[in-house]
CSV table of C-alpha atoms and ligand atoms in Angstrom, one decimal:
chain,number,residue,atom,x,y,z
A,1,UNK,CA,75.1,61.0,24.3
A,2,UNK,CA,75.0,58.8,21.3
A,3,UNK,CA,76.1,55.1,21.2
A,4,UNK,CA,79.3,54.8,19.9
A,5,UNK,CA,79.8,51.8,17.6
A,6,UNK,CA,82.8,50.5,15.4
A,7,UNK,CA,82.5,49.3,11.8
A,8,UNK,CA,85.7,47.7,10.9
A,9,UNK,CA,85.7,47.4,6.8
A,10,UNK,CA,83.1,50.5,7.1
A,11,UNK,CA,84.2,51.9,3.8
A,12,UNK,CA,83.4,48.4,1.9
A,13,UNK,CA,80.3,47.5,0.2
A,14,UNK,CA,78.6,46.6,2.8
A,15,UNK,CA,80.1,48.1,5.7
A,16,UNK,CA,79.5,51.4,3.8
A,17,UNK,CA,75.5,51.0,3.5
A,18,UNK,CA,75.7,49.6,7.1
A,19,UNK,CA,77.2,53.4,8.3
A,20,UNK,CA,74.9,54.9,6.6
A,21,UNK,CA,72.1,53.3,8.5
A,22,UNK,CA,73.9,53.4,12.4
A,23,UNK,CA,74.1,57.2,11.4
A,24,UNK,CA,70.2,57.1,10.5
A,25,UNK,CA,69.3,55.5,13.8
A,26,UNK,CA,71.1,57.8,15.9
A,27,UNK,CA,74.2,56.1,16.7
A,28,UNK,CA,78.1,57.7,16.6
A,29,UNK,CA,80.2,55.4,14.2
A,30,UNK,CA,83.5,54.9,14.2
A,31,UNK,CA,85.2,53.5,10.7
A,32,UNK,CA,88.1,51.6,11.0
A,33,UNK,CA,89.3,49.9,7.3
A,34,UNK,CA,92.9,50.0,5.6
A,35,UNK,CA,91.7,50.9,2.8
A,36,UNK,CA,93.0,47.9,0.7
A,37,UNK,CA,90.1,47.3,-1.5
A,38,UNK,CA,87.9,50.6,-1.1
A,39,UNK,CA,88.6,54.1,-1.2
A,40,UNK,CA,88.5,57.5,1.4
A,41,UNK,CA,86.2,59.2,-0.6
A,42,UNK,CA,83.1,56.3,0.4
A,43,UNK,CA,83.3,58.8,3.7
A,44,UNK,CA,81.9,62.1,2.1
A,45,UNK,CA,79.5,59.7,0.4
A,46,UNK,CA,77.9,58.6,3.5
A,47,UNK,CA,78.3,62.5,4.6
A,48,UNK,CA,76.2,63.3,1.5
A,49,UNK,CA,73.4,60.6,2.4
A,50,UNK,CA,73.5,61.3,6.2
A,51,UNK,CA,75.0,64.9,6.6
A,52,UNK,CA,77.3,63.4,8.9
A,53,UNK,CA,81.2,61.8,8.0
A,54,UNK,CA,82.3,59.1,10.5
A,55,UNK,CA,85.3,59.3,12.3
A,56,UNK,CA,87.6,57.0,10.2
A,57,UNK,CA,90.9,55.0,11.4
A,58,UNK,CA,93.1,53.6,8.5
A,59,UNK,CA,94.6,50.6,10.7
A,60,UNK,CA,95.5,47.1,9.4
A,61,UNK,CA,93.9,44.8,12.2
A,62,UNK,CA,95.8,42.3,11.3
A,63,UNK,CA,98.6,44.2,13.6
A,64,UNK,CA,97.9,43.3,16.9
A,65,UNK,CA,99.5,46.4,19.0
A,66,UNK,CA,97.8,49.2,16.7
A,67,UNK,CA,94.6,46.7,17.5
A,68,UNK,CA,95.1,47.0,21.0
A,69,UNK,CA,95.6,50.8,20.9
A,70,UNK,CA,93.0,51.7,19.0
A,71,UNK,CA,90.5,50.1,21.2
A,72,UNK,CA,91.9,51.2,24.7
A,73,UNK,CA,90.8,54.5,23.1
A,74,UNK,CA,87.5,53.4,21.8
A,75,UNK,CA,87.0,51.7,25.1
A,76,UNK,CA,83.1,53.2,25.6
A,77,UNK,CA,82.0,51.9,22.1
A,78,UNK,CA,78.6,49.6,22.6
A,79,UNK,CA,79.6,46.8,20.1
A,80,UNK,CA,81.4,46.2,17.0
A,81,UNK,CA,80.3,44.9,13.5
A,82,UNK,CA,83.1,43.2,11.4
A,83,UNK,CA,83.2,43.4,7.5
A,84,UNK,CA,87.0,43.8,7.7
A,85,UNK,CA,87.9,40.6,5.2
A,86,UNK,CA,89.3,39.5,2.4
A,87,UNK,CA,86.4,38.3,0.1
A,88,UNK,CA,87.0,36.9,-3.3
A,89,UNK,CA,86.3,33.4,-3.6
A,90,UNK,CA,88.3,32.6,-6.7
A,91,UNK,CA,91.3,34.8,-5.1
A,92,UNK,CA,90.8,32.6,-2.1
A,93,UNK,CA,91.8,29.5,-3.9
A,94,UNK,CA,94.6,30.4,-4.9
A,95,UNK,CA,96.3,32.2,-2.0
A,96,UNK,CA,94.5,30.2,1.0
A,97,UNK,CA,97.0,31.4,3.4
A,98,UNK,CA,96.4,35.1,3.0
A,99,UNK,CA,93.1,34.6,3.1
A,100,UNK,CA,93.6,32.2,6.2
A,101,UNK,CA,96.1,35.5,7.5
A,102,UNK,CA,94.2,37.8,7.2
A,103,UNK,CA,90.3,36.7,8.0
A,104,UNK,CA,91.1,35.0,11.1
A,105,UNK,CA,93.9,37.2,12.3
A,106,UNK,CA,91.4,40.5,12.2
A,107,UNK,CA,88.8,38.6,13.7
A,108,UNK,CA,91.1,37.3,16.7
A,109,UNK,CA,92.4,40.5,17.4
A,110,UNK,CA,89.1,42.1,17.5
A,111,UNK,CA,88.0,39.4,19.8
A,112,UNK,CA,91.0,40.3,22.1
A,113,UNK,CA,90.3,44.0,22.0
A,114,UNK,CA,87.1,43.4,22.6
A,115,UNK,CA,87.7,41.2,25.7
A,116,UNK,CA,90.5,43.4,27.3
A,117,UNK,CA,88.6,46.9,26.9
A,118,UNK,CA,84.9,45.4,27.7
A,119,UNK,CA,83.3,45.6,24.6
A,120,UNK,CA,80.6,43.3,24.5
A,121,UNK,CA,78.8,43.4,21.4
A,122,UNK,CA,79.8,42.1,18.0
A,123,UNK,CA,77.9,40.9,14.8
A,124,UNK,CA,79.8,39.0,12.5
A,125,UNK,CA,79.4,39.0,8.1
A,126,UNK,CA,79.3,36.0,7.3
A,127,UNK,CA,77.4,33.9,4.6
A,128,UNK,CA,75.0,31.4,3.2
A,129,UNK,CA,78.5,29.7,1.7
A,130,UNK,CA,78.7,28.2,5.4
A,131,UNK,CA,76.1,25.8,4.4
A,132,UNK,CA,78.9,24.5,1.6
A,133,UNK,CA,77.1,22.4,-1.2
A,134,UNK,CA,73.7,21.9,0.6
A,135,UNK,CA,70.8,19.0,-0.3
A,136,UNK,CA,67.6,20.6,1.3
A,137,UNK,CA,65.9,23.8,0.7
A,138,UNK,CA,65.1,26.6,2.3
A,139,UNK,CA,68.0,26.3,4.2
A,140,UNK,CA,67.3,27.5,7.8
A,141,UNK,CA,70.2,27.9,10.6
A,142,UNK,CA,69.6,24.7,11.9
A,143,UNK,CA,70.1,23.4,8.4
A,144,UNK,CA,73.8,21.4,8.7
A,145,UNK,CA,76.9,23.3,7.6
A,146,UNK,CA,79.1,21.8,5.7
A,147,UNK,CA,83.1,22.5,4.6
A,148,UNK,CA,82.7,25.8,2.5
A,149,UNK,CA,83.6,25.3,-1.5
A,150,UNK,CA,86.6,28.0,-0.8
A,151,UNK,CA,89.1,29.1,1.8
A,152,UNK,CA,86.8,32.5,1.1
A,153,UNK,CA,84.0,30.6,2.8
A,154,UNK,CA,85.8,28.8,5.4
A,155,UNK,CA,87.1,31.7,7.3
A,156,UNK,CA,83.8,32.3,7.8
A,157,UNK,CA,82.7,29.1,8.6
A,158,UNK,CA,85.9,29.1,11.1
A,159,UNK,CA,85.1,32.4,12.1
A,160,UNK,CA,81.7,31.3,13.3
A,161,UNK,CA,83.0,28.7,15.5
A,162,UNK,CA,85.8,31.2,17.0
A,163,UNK,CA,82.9,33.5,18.1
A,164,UNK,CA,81.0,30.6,19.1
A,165,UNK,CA,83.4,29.1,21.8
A,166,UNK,CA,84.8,32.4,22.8
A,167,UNK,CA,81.0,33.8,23.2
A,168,UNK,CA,80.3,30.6,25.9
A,169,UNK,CA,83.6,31.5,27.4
A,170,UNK,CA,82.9,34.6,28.5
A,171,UNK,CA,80.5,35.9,30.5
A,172,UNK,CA,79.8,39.4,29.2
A,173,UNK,CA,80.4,39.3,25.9
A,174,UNK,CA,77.1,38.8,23.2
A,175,UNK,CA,77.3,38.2,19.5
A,176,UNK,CA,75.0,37.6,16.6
A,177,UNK,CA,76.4,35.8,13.0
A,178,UNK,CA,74.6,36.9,10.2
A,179,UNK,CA,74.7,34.8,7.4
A,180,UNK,CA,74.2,36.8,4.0
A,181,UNK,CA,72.4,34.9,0.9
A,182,UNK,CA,73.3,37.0,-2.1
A,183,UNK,CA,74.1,41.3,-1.8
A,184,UNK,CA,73.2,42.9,-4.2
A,185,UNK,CA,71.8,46.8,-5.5
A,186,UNK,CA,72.8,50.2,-4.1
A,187,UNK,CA,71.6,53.1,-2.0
A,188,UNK,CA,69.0,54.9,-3.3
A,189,UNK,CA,70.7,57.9,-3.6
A,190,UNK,CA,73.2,57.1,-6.3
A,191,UNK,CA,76.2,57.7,-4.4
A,192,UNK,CA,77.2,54.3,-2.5
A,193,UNK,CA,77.5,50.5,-4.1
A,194,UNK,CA,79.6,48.2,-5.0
A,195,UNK,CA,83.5,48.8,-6.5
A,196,UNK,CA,84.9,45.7,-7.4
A,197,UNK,CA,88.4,45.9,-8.8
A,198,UNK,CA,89.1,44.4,-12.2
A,199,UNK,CA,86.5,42.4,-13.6
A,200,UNK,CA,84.0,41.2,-11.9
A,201,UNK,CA,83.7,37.7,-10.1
A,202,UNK,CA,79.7,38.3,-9.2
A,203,UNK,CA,76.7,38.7,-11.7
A,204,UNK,CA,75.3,41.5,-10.6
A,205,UNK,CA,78.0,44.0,-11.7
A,206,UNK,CA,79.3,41.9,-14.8
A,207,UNK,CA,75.4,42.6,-15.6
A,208,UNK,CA,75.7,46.5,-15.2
A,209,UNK,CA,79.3,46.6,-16.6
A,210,UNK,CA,78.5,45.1,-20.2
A,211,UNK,CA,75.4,47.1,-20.5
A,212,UNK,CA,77.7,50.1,-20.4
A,213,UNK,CA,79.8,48.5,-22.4
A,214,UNK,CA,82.9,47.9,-20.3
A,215,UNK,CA,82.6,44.0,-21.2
A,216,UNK,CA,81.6,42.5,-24.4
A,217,UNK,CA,78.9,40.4,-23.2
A,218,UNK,CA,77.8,38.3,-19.9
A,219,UNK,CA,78.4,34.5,-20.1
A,220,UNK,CA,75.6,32.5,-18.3
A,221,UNK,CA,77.6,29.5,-15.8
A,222,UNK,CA,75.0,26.9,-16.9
A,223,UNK,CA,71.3,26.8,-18.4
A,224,UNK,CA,70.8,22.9,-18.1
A,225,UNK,CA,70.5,23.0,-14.2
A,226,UNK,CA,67.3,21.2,-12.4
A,227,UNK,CA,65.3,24.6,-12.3
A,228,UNK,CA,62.3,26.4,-13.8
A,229,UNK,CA,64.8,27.8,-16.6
A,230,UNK,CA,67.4,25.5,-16.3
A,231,UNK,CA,69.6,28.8,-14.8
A,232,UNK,CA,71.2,28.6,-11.1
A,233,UNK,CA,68.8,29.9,-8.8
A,234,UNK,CA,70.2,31.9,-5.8
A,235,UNK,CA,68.2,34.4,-3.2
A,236,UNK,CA,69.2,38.5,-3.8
A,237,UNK,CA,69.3,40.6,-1.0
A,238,UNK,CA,69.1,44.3,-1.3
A,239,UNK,CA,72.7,46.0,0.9
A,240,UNK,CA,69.6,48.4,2.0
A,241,UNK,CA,68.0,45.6,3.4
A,242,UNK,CA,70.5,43.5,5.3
A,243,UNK,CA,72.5,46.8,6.1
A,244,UNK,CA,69.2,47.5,8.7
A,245,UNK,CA,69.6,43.6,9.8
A,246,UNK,CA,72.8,44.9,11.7
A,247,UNK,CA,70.8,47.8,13.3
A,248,UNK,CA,68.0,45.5,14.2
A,249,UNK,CA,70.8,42.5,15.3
A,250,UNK,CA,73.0,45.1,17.3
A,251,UNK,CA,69.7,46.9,19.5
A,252,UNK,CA,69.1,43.0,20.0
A,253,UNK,CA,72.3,42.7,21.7
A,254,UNK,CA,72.3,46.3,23.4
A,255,UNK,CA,68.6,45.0,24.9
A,256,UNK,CA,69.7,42.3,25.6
A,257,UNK,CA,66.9,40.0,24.2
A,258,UNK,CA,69.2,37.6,23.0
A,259,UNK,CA,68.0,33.5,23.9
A,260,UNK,CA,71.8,32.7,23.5
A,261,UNK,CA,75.1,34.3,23.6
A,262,UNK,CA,76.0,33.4,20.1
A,263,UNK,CA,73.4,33.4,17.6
A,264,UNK,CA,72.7,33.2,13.7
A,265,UNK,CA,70.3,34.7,11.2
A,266,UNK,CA,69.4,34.1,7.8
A,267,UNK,CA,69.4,36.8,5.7
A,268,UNK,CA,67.6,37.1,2.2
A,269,UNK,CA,64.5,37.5,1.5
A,270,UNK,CA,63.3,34.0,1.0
A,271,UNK,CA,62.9,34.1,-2.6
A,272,UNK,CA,65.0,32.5,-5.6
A,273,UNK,CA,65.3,34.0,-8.5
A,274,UNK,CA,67.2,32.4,-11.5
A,275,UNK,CA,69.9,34.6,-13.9
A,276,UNK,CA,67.3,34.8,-16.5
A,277,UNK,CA,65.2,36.2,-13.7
A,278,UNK,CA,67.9,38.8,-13.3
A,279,UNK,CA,68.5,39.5,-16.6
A,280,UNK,CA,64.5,40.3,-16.8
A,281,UNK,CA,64.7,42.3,-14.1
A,282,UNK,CA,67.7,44.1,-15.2
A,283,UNK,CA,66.2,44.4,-19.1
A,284,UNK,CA,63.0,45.8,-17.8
A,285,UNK,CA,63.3,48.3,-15.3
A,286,UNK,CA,66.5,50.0,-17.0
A,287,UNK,CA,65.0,49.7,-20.4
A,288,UNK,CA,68.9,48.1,-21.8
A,289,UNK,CA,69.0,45.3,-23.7
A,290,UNK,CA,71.7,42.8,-22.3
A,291,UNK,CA,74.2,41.3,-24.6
A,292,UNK,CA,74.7,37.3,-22.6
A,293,UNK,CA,75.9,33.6,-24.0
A,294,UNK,CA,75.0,30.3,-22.3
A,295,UNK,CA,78.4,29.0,-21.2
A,296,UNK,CA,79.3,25.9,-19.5
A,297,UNK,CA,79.0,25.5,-15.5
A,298,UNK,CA,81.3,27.3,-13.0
A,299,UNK,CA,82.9,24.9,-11.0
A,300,UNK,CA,81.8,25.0,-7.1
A,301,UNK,CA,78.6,26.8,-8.0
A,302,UNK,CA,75.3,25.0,-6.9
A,303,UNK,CA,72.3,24.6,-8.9
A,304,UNK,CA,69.9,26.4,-6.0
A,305,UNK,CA,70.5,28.2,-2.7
A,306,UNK,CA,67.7,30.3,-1.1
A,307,UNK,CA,67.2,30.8,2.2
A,308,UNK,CA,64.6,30.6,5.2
A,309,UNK,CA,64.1,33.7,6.7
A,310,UNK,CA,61.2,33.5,9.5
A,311,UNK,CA,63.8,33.5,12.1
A,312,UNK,CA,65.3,37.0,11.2
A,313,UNK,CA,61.6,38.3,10.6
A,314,UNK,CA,60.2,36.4,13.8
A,315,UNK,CA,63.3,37.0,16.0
A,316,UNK,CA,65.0,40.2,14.9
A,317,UNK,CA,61.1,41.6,13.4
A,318,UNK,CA,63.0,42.5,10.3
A,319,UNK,CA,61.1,42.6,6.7
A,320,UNK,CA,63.6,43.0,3.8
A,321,UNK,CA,61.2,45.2,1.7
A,322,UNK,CA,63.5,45.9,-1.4
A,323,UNK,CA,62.2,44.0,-4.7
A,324,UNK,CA,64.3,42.6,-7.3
A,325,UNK,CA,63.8,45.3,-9.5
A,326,UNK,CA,65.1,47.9,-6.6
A,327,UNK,CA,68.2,46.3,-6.4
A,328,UNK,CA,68.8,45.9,-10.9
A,329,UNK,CA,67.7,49.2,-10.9
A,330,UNK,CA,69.8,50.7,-8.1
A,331,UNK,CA,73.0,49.2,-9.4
A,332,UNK,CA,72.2,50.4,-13.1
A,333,UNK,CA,72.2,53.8,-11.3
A,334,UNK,CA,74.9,53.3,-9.4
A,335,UNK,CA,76.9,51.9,-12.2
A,336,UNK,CA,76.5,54.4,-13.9
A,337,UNK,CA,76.8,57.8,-11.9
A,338,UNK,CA,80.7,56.0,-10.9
A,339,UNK,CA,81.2,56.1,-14.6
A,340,UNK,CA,80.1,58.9,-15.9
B,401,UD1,C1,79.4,34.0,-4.4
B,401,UD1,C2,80.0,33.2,-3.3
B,401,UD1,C3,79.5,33.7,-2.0
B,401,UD1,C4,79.7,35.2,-1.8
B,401,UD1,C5,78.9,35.8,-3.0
B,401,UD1,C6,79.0,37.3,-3.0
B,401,UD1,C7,80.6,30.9,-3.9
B,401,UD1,C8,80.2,29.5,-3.8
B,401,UD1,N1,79.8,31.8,-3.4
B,401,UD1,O1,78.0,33.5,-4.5
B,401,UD1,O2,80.3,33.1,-0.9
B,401,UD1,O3,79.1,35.6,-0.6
B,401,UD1,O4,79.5,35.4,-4.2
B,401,UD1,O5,80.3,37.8,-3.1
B,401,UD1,O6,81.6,31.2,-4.5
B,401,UD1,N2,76.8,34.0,-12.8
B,401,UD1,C9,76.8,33.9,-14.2
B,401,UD1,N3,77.7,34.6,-14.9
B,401,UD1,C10,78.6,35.5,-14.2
B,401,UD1,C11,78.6,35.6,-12.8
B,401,UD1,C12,77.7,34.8,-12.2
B,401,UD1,O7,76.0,33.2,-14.8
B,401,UD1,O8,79.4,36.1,-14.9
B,401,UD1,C13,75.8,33.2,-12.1
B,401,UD1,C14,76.5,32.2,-11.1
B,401,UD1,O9,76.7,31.0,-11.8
B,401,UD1,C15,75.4,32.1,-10.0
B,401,UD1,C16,74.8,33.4,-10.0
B,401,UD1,O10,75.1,34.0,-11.2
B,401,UD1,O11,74.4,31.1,-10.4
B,401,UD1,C17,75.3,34.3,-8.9
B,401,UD1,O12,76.7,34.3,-8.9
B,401,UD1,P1,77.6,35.3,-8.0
B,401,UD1,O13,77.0,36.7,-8.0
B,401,UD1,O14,79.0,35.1,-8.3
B,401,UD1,O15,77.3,34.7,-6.5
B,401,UD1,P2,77.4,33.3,-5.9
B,401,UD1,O16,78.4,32.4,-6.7
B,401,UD1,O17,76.1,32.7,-5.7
């Protein structure tokens, strides 16, 4: 019999690459998501990476009583990861409350499921944005968080401590918060990545969207910050990469070789690169020349964030191995296989 685990927000970016590896490993995964900013077909994509398609659930966990039902009949799952979120920051600020509605309301009702049916393992995406504007670098988890620059950030920073009490609450019940630097690239095989609707909020597809010529040209937030280049410096992650760090963090949990009931990894790879770095990257290993202004600073953005990462590699004996130019190259492909 395989271990049965649920993915809620499974067909997301993230959530998506994270199926793929569960499947990989050996384990049954169940997809709950509503749908409401990804699409069905990211299930035959995972079946054409992994020759199997998830069972899938379209439920809004925000209601409580479909919640409920769904987990009485997923009752003999071995743990949980939730992606289910809203997640765009500038979004965030200006509708707080849905944001506020939504984050915490899916992660409550999970929590409750969880609790009534006997679930008792649950990693949580969050994020390096818990660490708000920070002062000292590499930031490790003892490093002090701070009030997130959005309401984006503080439902995970909220979220956190939820888990947190309810984890020393309860006997049974094990979770692991994993806080994500900066996701980027795509699978390998062409057929997963990342969707976002309209344009894009994040650098890395605003890179691969106006090489294709879907936007005129990328405008750099800042080139007079305090580093190498005078561009804002931030630590990539490949989705490859920190979709394993779930495997690795859930078997931590199943085995339980957890030293707490509640605890939190770093994960990135321990490097900063700056947007020029990107840019390089990008130029080089797809061979497109990149069409980019210097524009002034985005507000809330800090100069630097990059992470420590010996815990996750001591602790959870996880080794992102993915290289800059894996994860500009992957998206390129990605970008442009969904285009063409
Ligand atoms: C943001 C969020 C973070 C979230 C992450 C991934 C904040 C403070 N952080 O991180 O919570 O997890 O996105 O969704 O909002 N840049 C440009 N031009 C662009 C876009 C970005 O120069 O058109 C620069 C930014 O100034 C930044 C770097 O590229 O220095 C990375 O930006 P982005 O991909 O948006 O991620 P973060 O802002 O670091």
């Amino acid at each position: 019999m395989k271990n049965k685990i649920i993915i809620t927000g499974g067909t997301g970016y993230i959530g998506s690459h994270t199926a793929v590896e569960f499947i990989n490993e050996g384990f049954e995964v169940i997809i709950v998501d509503n749908l409401s900013n990804s699409d069905i077909s990211v299930l035959d994509s995972i079946k054409s990476i992994t020759g199997v398609k998830p069972t899938f659930e379209n439920i809004d966990l925000t209601d409580k009583n479909k919640t409920s039902i769904f987990f009485e009949s997923n009752k003999d799952a071995v743990g949980l990861i939730n992606f289910a979120a809203f997640k765009a920051v500038g979004e965030s600020v200006k509708m707080p409350l849905q944001y506020y509605h939504n984050n915490l309301n899916i992660l409550l009702n999970v929590l409750e499921g969880m609790n009534r049916f006997g679930i008792r393992n649950l990693i949580f995406s969050s994020s390096a944005t818990v660490y708000g504007l920070p002062d000292c670098f590499p930031l490790n988890e003892n490093s002090t968080t701070k009030r997130p620059t959005s309401p984006y950030g503080n439902t995970k920073k909220i979220g956190e401590e939820i888990i947190e009490d309810f984890s020393k609450a309860s006997i049974n019940f094990k979770a692991i918060s994993l806080r994500y630097f900066n996701p980027i690239g795509a699978h390998s095989s062409g057929n997963l990545g990342e969707t976002p609707t309209g344009i894009p909020n994040n650098l890395m597809p605003f890179i691969t969207q106006t090489a294709l010529g879907l936007r005129d040209e990328l405008k750099i937030f800042g080139n007079d910050y305090k580093t190498k280049d005078g561009t804002a410096v931030r630590d990539y992650i490949h989705v490859v990469d920190l979709a394993k760090a779930h495997v690795l963090a859930l078997q931590r949990l199943i085995r339980n070789e957890v030293l707490e009931n509640f605890e939190i990894f770093n994960i990135g790879t321990g490097i900063g690169y700056s947007v020029l770095d990107v840019i390089a990257s990008f130029e080089k290993t797809t061979k497109q020349k990149l069409n980019y202004s210097f524009a002034s600073k985005r507000e809330g953005d800090v100069p630097i964030l990059y992470a420590s990462t010996s815990k996750a590699k001591e602790e959870l004996n996880w080794n992102p191995i993915l290289t800059l130019d894996d994860m500009t190259e992957s998206s390129w492909e990605w970008e442009k296989k969904r285009n063409s």
